[in-house]
Coordinates of N, CA and C in Angstrom, one line a residue:
X67 N 180.9 -54.0 -26.6 CA 180.2 -53.8 -27.8 C 180.4 -52.3 -28.3
X68 N 180.5 -51.4 -27.3 CA 180.7 -50.0 -27.7 C 182.0 -49.8 -28.3
X69 N 183.1 -50.4 -27.8 CA 184.4 -50.3 -28.3 C 184.5 -50.9 -29.7
X70 N 183.8 -52.0 -29.9 CA 183.8 -52.7 -31.3 C 183.2 -51.8 -32.3
X71 N 182.0 -51.1 -31.9 CA 181.3 -50.2 -32.7 C 182.2 -49.0 -33.1
X72 N 182.9 -48.5 -32.1 CA 183.8 -47.3 -32.3 C 184.9 -47.7 -33.3
X73 N 185.4 -48.9 -33.2 CA 186.5 -49.3 -34.2 C 185.9 -49.4 -35.6
X74 N 184.7 -50.0 -35.7 CA 184.1 -50.1 -37.0 C 183.7 -48.8 -37.6
X75 N 183.3 -47.9 -36.8 CA 182.8 -46.6 -37.3 C 183.9 -45.7 -37.9
X76 N 185.0 -45.6 -37.1 CA 186.1 -44.8 -37.6 C 185.7 -43.5 -38.1
X77 N 184.9 -42.7 -37.4 CA 184.5 -41.4 -37.8 C 183.1 -41.4 -38.5
X78 N 182.7 -42.5 -39.0 CA 181.4 -42.6 -39.8 C 180.3 -42.6 -38.7
X79 N 179.2 -41.9 -39.0 CA 178.1 -41.8 -38.0 C 177.0 -42.8 -38.1
X80 N 177.1 -43.7 -39.1 CA 176.0 -44.7 -39.4 C 176.3 -46.0 -38.6
X81 N 176.1 -46.0 -37.3 CA 176.4 -47.1 -36.5 C 175.5 -48.3 -36.7
X82 N 174.2 -48.0 -37.1 CA 173.3 -49.1 -37.3 C 173.7 -50.0 -38.4
X83 N 174.3 -49.5 -39.5 CA 174.8 -50.4 -40.6 C 175.9 -51.3 -40.2
X84 N 176.7 -50.8 -39.2 CA 177.9 -51.6 -38.7 C 177.5 -52.6 -37.6
X85 N 176.4 -52.4 -37.0 CA 176.0 -53.3 -35.9 C 176.0 -54.8 -36.2
X86 N 175.5 -55.3 -37.3 CA 175.5 -56.7 -37.6 C 176.9 -57.3 -37.7
X87 N 177.9 -56.5 -38.2 CA 179.3 -56.9 -38.3 C 179.9 -57.0 -36.9
X88 N 179.6 -56.1 -36.0 CA 180.1 -56.1 -34.6 C 179.5 -57.3 -33.9
X89 N 178.2 -57.6 -34.1 CA 177.6 -58.8 -33.4 C 178.2 -60.1 -33.9
X90 N 178.4 -60.1 -35.2 CA 179.1 -61.3 -35.8 C 180.5 -61.6 -35.2
X91 N 181.2 -60.5 -35.1 CA 182.6 -60.6 -34.5 C 182.5 -61.0 -33.1
X92 N 181.6 -60.5 -32.3 CA 181.5 -60.8 -30.9 C 181.1 -62.3 -30.7
X93 N 180.2 -62.8 -31.6 CA 179.8 -64.1 -31.4 C 180.8 -65.1 -31.9
X94 N 181.8 -64.7 -32.7 CA 182.8 -65.6 -33.2 C 184.1 -65.5 -32.4
X95 N 184.1 -64.5 -31.5 CA 185.3 -64.3 -30.6 C 185.3 -65.3 -29.4
X96 N 186.3 -66.0 -29.1 CA 186.3 -66.9 -27.9 C 186.1 -66.2 -26.6
X97 N 185.3 -66.8 -25.8 CA 185.0 -66.2 -24.4 C 186.3 -66.3 -23.6
X98 N 186.6 -65.3 -22.7 CA 187.8 -65.4 -21.9 C 187.7 -66.5 -20.8
X99 N 186.5 -66.8 -20.3 CA 186.4 -67.8 -19.3 C 186.6 -69.2 -19.9
X100 N 185.9 -69.5 -21.0 CA 185.8 -70.9 -21.5 C 186.8 -71.1 -22.6
X101 N 187.2 -70.0 -23.3 CA 188.1 -70.2 -24.5 C 187.3 -70.7 -25.7
X102 N 186.0 -70.7 -25.7 CA 185.2 -71.2 -26.8 C 184.2 -70.1 -27.2
X103 N 184.1 -69.9 -28.5 CA 183.2 -68.8 -29.0 C 181.8 -69.2 -28.8
X104 N 180.8 -68.3 -28.6 CA 179.4 -68.6 -28.5 C 178.9 -69.4 -29.7
X105 N 179.4 -69.0 -30.9 CA 178.9 -69.7 -32.1 C 179.3 -71.1 -32.1
X106 N 180.5 -71.4 -31.6 CA 180.9 -72.8 -31.5 C 180.1 -73.6 -30.6
X107 N 179.6 -73.0 -29.5 CA 178.8 -73.7 -28.5 C 177.4 -74.0 -29.1
X108 N 176.9 -73.1 -30.0 CA 175.6 -73.3 -30.5 C 175.6 -74.2 -31.8
X109 N 176.5 -73.9 -32.7 CA 176.5 -74.6 -34.0 C 177.6 -75.7 -34.1
X110 N 178.5 -75.8 -33.1 CA 179.6 -76.8 -33.2 C 180.8 -76.3 -34.0
X111 N 180.8 -75.2 -34.6 CA 181.9 -74.6 -35.4 C 181.7 -73.1 -35.4
X112 N 182.9 -72.4 -35.7 CA 182.8 -71.0 -35.9 C 182.0 -70.6 -37.1
X113 N 181.4 -69.5 -37.1 CA 180.6 -69.0 -38.2 C 181.6 -68.5 -39.3
X114 N 181.2 -68.7 -40.5 CA 182.0 -68.2 -41.7 C 181.9 -66.7 -41.8
X115 N 183.0 -66.0 -41.8 CA 183.0 -64.6 -41.9 C 183.3 -64.2 -43.4
X116 N 182.5 -63.3 -44.0 CA 182.7 -63.0 -45.4 C 184.2 -62.5 -45.6
X117 N 184.8 -63.0 -46.7 CA 186.2 -62.6 -47.0 C 187.2 -63.7 -46.5
X118 N 186.7 -64.6 -45.7 CA 187.6 -65.7 -45.3 C 187.3 -66.9 -46.1
X119 N 188.3 -67.7 -46.5 CA 188.1 -68.9 -47.3 C 187.3 -69.9 -46.5
X120 N 186.4 -70.6 -47.2 CA 185.5 -71.6 -46.5 C 186.4 -72.8 -46.1
X121 N 186.0 -73.4 -45.0 CA 186.7 -74.6 -44.6 C 186.0 -75.8 -45.2
X122 N 186.7 -76.9 -45.3 CA 186.0 -78.1 -45.8 C 184.9 -78.6 -44.9
X123 N 183.8 -78.9 -45.4 CA 182.7 -79.3 -44.6 C 182.7 -80.8 -44.4
X124 N 182.7 -81.3 -43.2 CA 182.8 -82.7 -42.9 C 181.4 -83.1 -42.3
X125 N 180.8 -84.1 -42.9 CA 179.5 -84.6 -42.4 C 179.8 -85.5 -41.2
X126 N 179.1 -85.1 -40.1 CA 179.3 -85.9 -38.9 C 177.9 -86.4 -38.5
X127 N 177.9 -87.7 -38.0 CA 176.6 -88.2 -37.6 C 176.1 -87.4 -36.3
X128 N 174.8 -87.2 -36.2 CA 174.3 -86.4 -35.1 C 174.7 -87.0 -33.7
X129 N 174.8 -88.3 -33.6 CA 175.2 -88.9 -32.3 C 176.6 -88.5 -32.0
X130 N 177.5 -88.6 -33.0 CA 178.9 -88.3 -32.8 C 179.1 -86.8 -32.4
X131 N 178.3 -85.9 -33.1 CA 178.4 -84.5 -32.9 C 178.0 -84.2 -31.4
X132 N 176.9 -84.8 -31.0 CA 176.4 -84.6 -29.6 C 177.4 -85.0 -28.6
X133 N 178.1 -86.2 -28.8 CA 179.1 -86.7 -27.9 C 180.3 -85.7 -27.9
X134 N 180.7 -85.3 -29.0 CA 181.9 -84.3 -29.1 C 181.5 -83.0 -28.4
X135 N 180.3 -82.6 -28.6 CA 179.8 -81.3 -27.9 C 179.8 -81.5 -26.4
X136 N 179.3 -82.6 -25.9 CA 179.3 -82.9 -24.5 C 180.7 -82.9 -23.9
X137 N 181.6 -83.6 -24.5 CA 183.0 -83.6 -24.0 C 183.6 -82.3 -24.0
X138 N 183.4 -81.5 -25.0 CA 184.0 -80.1 -25.1 C 183.4 -79.2 -24.0
X139 N 182.1 -79.3 -23.8 CA 181.5 -78.5 -22.8 C 181.9 -78.9 -21.4
X140 N 182.0 -80.2 -21.1 CA 182.5 -80.6 -19.8 C 183.9 -80.3 -19.6
X141 N 184.8 -80.3 -20.6 CA 186.2 -79.9 -20.5 C 186.3 -78.4 -20.2
X142 N 185.4 -77.7 -20.9 CA 185.4 -76.2 -20.7 C 185.0 -75.9 -19.3
X143 N 184.0 -76.6 -18.8 CA 183.5 -76.3 -17.4 C 184.5 -76.7 -16.4
X144 N 185.3 -77.7 -16.6 CA 186.4 -78.0 -15.7 C 187.5 -77.0 -15.6
X145 N 187.7 -76.4 -16.8 CA 188.8 -75.4 -16.9 C 188.3 -74.0 -16.4
X146 N 187.0 -73.8 -16.3 CA 186.5 -72.4 -16.0 C 186.8 -72.2 -14.5
X147 N 187.3 -71.0 -14.2 CA 187.6 -70.6 -12.8 C 186.3 -70.0 -12.2
X148 N 186.2 -70.1 -10.9 CA 185.0 -69.6 -10.3 C 184.9 -68.1 -10.4
X149 N 183.7 -67.6 -10.8 CA 183.5 -66.2 -10.9 C 183.1 -65.5 -9.6
X150 N 183.4 -64.2 -9.4 CA 183.1 -63.6 -8.1 C 181.7 -63.6 -7.7
X151 N 180.7 -63.7 -8.6 CA 179.3 -63.6 -8.2 C 178.8 -65.0 -7.8
X152 N 179.7 -66.0 -7.9 CA 179.3 -67.4 -7.5 C 180.1 -67.8 -6.2
X153 N 180.4 -66.8 -5.4 CA 181.1 -67.0 -4.2 C 180.3 -67.6 -3.1
X154 N 180.9 -68.2 -2.1 CA 180.2 -68.7 -0.9 C 179.9 -67.4 -0.1
X155 N 179.0 -67.6 0.9 CA 178.6 -66.5 1.8 C 179.8 -65.9 2.6
X156 N 180.8 -66.8 2.9 CA 181.9 -66.3 3.7 C 182.8 -65.4 2.8
X157 N 182.8 -65.6 1.5 CA 183.6 -64.9 0.6 C 182.9 -63.6 0.0
X158 N 181.6 -63.5 0.3 CA 180.8 -62.4 -0.3 C 181.1 -61.1 0.5
X159 N 181.4 -60.1 -0.3 CA 181.7 -58.8 0.3 C 180.6 -57.8 -0.2
X160 N 179.9 -57.2 0.6 CA 178.9 -56.3 0.2 C 179.4 -54.9 0.0
X161 N 178.9 -54.2 -0.9 CA 179.3 -52.8 -1.2 C 178.3 -51.8 -0.4
X162 N 177.4 -52.3 0.4 CA 176.5 -51.5 1.1 C 177.2 -51.0 2.4
X163 N 177.2 -49.7 2.6 CA 177.8 -49.2 3.8 C 177.2 -49.8 5.1
X164 N 178.0 -50.1 6.1 CA 177.5 -50.8 7.3 C 176.6 -49.8 8.1
X165 N 176.9 -48.5 8.1 CA 176.1 -47.6 8.8 C 174.7 -47.4 8.2
X166 N 174.5 -47.8 7.0 CA 173.1 -47.7 6.4 C 172.1 -48.6 7.1
X167 N 172.5 -49.7 7.6 CA 171.6 -50.6 8.3 C 171.3 -50.2 9.8
X168 N 172.0 -49.2 10.2 CA 171.7 -48.7 11.6 C 171.1 -47.3 11.5
X169 N 170.9 -46.7 10.4 CA 170.4 -45.3 10.3 C 168.8 -45.4 10.4
X170 N 168.3 -44.3 11.1 CA 166.9 -44.3 11.4 C 166.1 -43.6 10.2
X171 N 166.8 -42.7 9.5 CA 166.2 -42.0 8.4 C 167.1 -42.1 7.2
X172 N 166.6 -42.2 6.0 CA 167.4 -42.4 4.7 C 166.8 -41.4 3.6
X173 N 167.7 -41.3 2.6 CA 167.3 -40.5 1.4 C 167.0 -41.5 0.3
X174 N 166.1 -41.2 -0.6 CA 165.8 -42.2 -1.7 C 166.1 -41.5 -3.0
X175 N 166.9 -42.2 -3.9 CA 167.3 -41.7 -5.2 C 166.1 -41.7 -6.1
X176 N 165.8 -40.6 -6.8 CA 164.8 -40.5 -7.8 C 165.2 -41.3 -9.1
X177 N 164.4 -42.2 -9.6 CA 164.7 -43.0 -10.7 C 164.4 -42.4 -12.1
X178 N 163.7 -41.3 -12.1 CA 163.3 -40.7 -13.3 C 164.3 -39.7 -13.7
X179 N 164.3 -39.3 -15.0 CA 165.2 -38.3 -15.5 C 164.8 -36.9 -14.9
X180 N 165.7 -36.2 -14.3 CA 165.5 -35.0 -13.7 C 166.2 -33.8 -14.4
X181 N 165.7 -32.6 -14.2 CA 166.5 -31.5 -14.7 C 167.8 -31.4 -14.1
X182 N 168.8 -30.8 -14.7 CA 170.1 -30.8 -14.2 C 170.3 -30.2 -12.8
X183 N 169.5 -29.2 -12.4 CA 169.7 -28.6 -11.1 C 168.8 -29.2 -10.0
X184 N 168.0 -30.2 -10.4 CA 167.1 -30.8 -9.4 C 167.9 -31.8 -8.5
X185 N 167.6 -31.9 -7.2 CA 168.3 -32.9 -6.4 C 167.9 -34.3 -6.8
X186 N 169.0 -35.2 -6.8 CA 168.8 -36.6 -7.2 C 168.1 -37.4 -6.1
X187 N 168.2 -37.0 -4.9 CA 167.6 -37.7 -3.7 C 166.5 -36.9 -3.1
X188 N 165.5 -37.6 -2.6 CA 164.4 -37.0 -1.9 C 164.3 -37.6 -0.5
X189 N 163.7 -36.9 0.4 CA 163.6 -37.4 1.8 C 164.0 -36.3 2.8
X190 N 164.3 -36.7 4.0 CA 164.5 -38.0 4.5 C 163.2 -38.7 4.9
X191 N 163.3 -40.0 4.9 CA 162.2 -40.9 5.2 C 162.5 -41.8 6.4
X192 N 161.5 -42.1 7.2 CA 161.7 -43.0 8.4 C 161.8 -44.4 7.9
X193 N 162.8 -45.2 8.5 CA 162.9 -46.6 8.2 C 162.0 -47.4 9.1
X194 N 161.1 -48.2 8.6 CA 160.2 -49.0 9.4 C 160.8 -50.3 9.7
X195 N 161.4 -51.0 8.6 CA 162.0 -52.3 8.8 C 163.1 -52.4 7.7
X196 N 164.1 -53.3 8.0 CA 165.2 -53.6 7.1 C 165.3 -55.0 6.7
X197 N 165.5 -55.3 5.5 CA 165.7 -56.6 4.9 C 167.1 -56.6 4.2
X198 N 167.6 -57.7 3.8 CA 168.9 -57.8 3.1 C 168.9 -56.9 1.9
X199 N 167.9 -56.9 1.1 CA 167.9 -56.3 -0.2 C 167.0 -55.0 -0.3
X200 N 166.1 -54.8 0.7 CA 165.3 -53.6 0.6 C 164.9 -53.2 2.1
X201 N 164.5 -51.9 2.1 CA 164.0 -51.3 3.4 C 162.6 -51.0 3.2
X202 N 161.8 -51.0 4.2 CA 160.4 -50.5 4.2 C 160.4 -49.1 4.8
X203 N 160.0 -48.1 4.1 CA 160.0 -46.8 4.5 C 158.7 -46.2 4.7
X204 N 158.5 -45.2 5.6 CA 157.3 -44.5 5.9 C 157.4 -43.2 5.2
X205 N 156.4 -42.9 4.3 CA 156.4 -41.6 3.6 C 155.5 -40.6 4.3
X206 N 155.7 -39.3 4.0 CA 154.9 -38.3 4.7 C 153.4 -38.4 4.4
X207 N 153.1 -39.0 3.3 CA 151.7 -39.1 2.9 C 151.0 -40.1 3.8
X208 N 151.8 -40.9 4.6 CA 151.2 -41.9 5.5 C 151.4 -43.3 5.0
X209 N 151.8 -43.5 3.7 CA 152.0 -44.9 3.2 C 153.3 -45.4 3.5
X210 N 153.4 -46.7 3.4 CA 154.7 -47.4 3.6 C 155.0 -48.1 2.2
X211 N 156.3 -48.1 1.9 CA 156.7 -48.7 0.6 C 158.1 -49.4 0.8
X212 N 158.2 -50.5 0.1 CA 159.5 -51.2 0.1 C 160.4 -50.6 -1.0
X213 N 161.6 -50.2 -0.6 CA 162.6 -49.6 -1.6 C 163.9 -50.4 -1.6
X214 N 164.4 -50.6 -2.7 CA 165.7 -51.4 -2.9 C 166.8 -50.6 -2.2
X215 N 167.8 -51.3 -1.6 CA 168.9 -50.6 -1.0 C 169.8 -50.0 -2.1
X216 N 169.6 -50.3 -3.3 CA 170.4 -49.7 -4.4 C 170.0 -48.2 -4.5
X217 N 168.8 -47.9 -4.1 CA 168.3 -46.5 -4.2 C 168.4 -45.7 -2.9
X218 N 168.9 -46.3 -1.9 CA 168.9 -45.7 -0.6 C 170.3 -45.2 -0.2
X219 N 170.3 -44.0 0.5 CA 171.5 -43.4 1.0 C 171.3 -42.9 2.4
X220 N 172.3 -43.1 3.3 CA 172.1 -42.7 4.7 C 171.9 -41.2 4.8
X221 N 171.0 -40.8 5.7 CA 170.7 -39.4 6.0 C 171.5 -39.0 7.2
X222 N 172.4 -38.1 7.1 CA 173.2 -37.7 8.3 C 172.5 -36.5 8.9
X223 N 172.1 -36.6 10.1 CA 171.3 -35.6 10.9 C 172.3 -34.7 11.5

């Protein structure tokens, strides 16, 4: 979307006025996986873009339209290749460092906006327990809290 907006702006700073045109273009552009535009999936045809000549309107019975839509969607689903986030467990590769699961203490990334010279991580904090997606940490105040592994970094002593 950013690249489309940059193309539409061409040095003009009023991006808000160009946003509807960018969204219209993205909804009319065929998806790379299915080859079908989102507008075609919703309305059964591409949206008319201003400046393009109108196509002839053919009236189709609702039952015929539904049947055509079903066959098109099933054909598209058979052509679609498997995406990486739908992998089996054997094919799944984690980006989490292996040594993170063995570390006794970790640093936690601050999620709020910080001044430029402030450290992005706080800690180290003691690891109480480990789960696949989060760790339970003990904080100096005495409380325990579950923290996502996306915010955790290994503390090297």
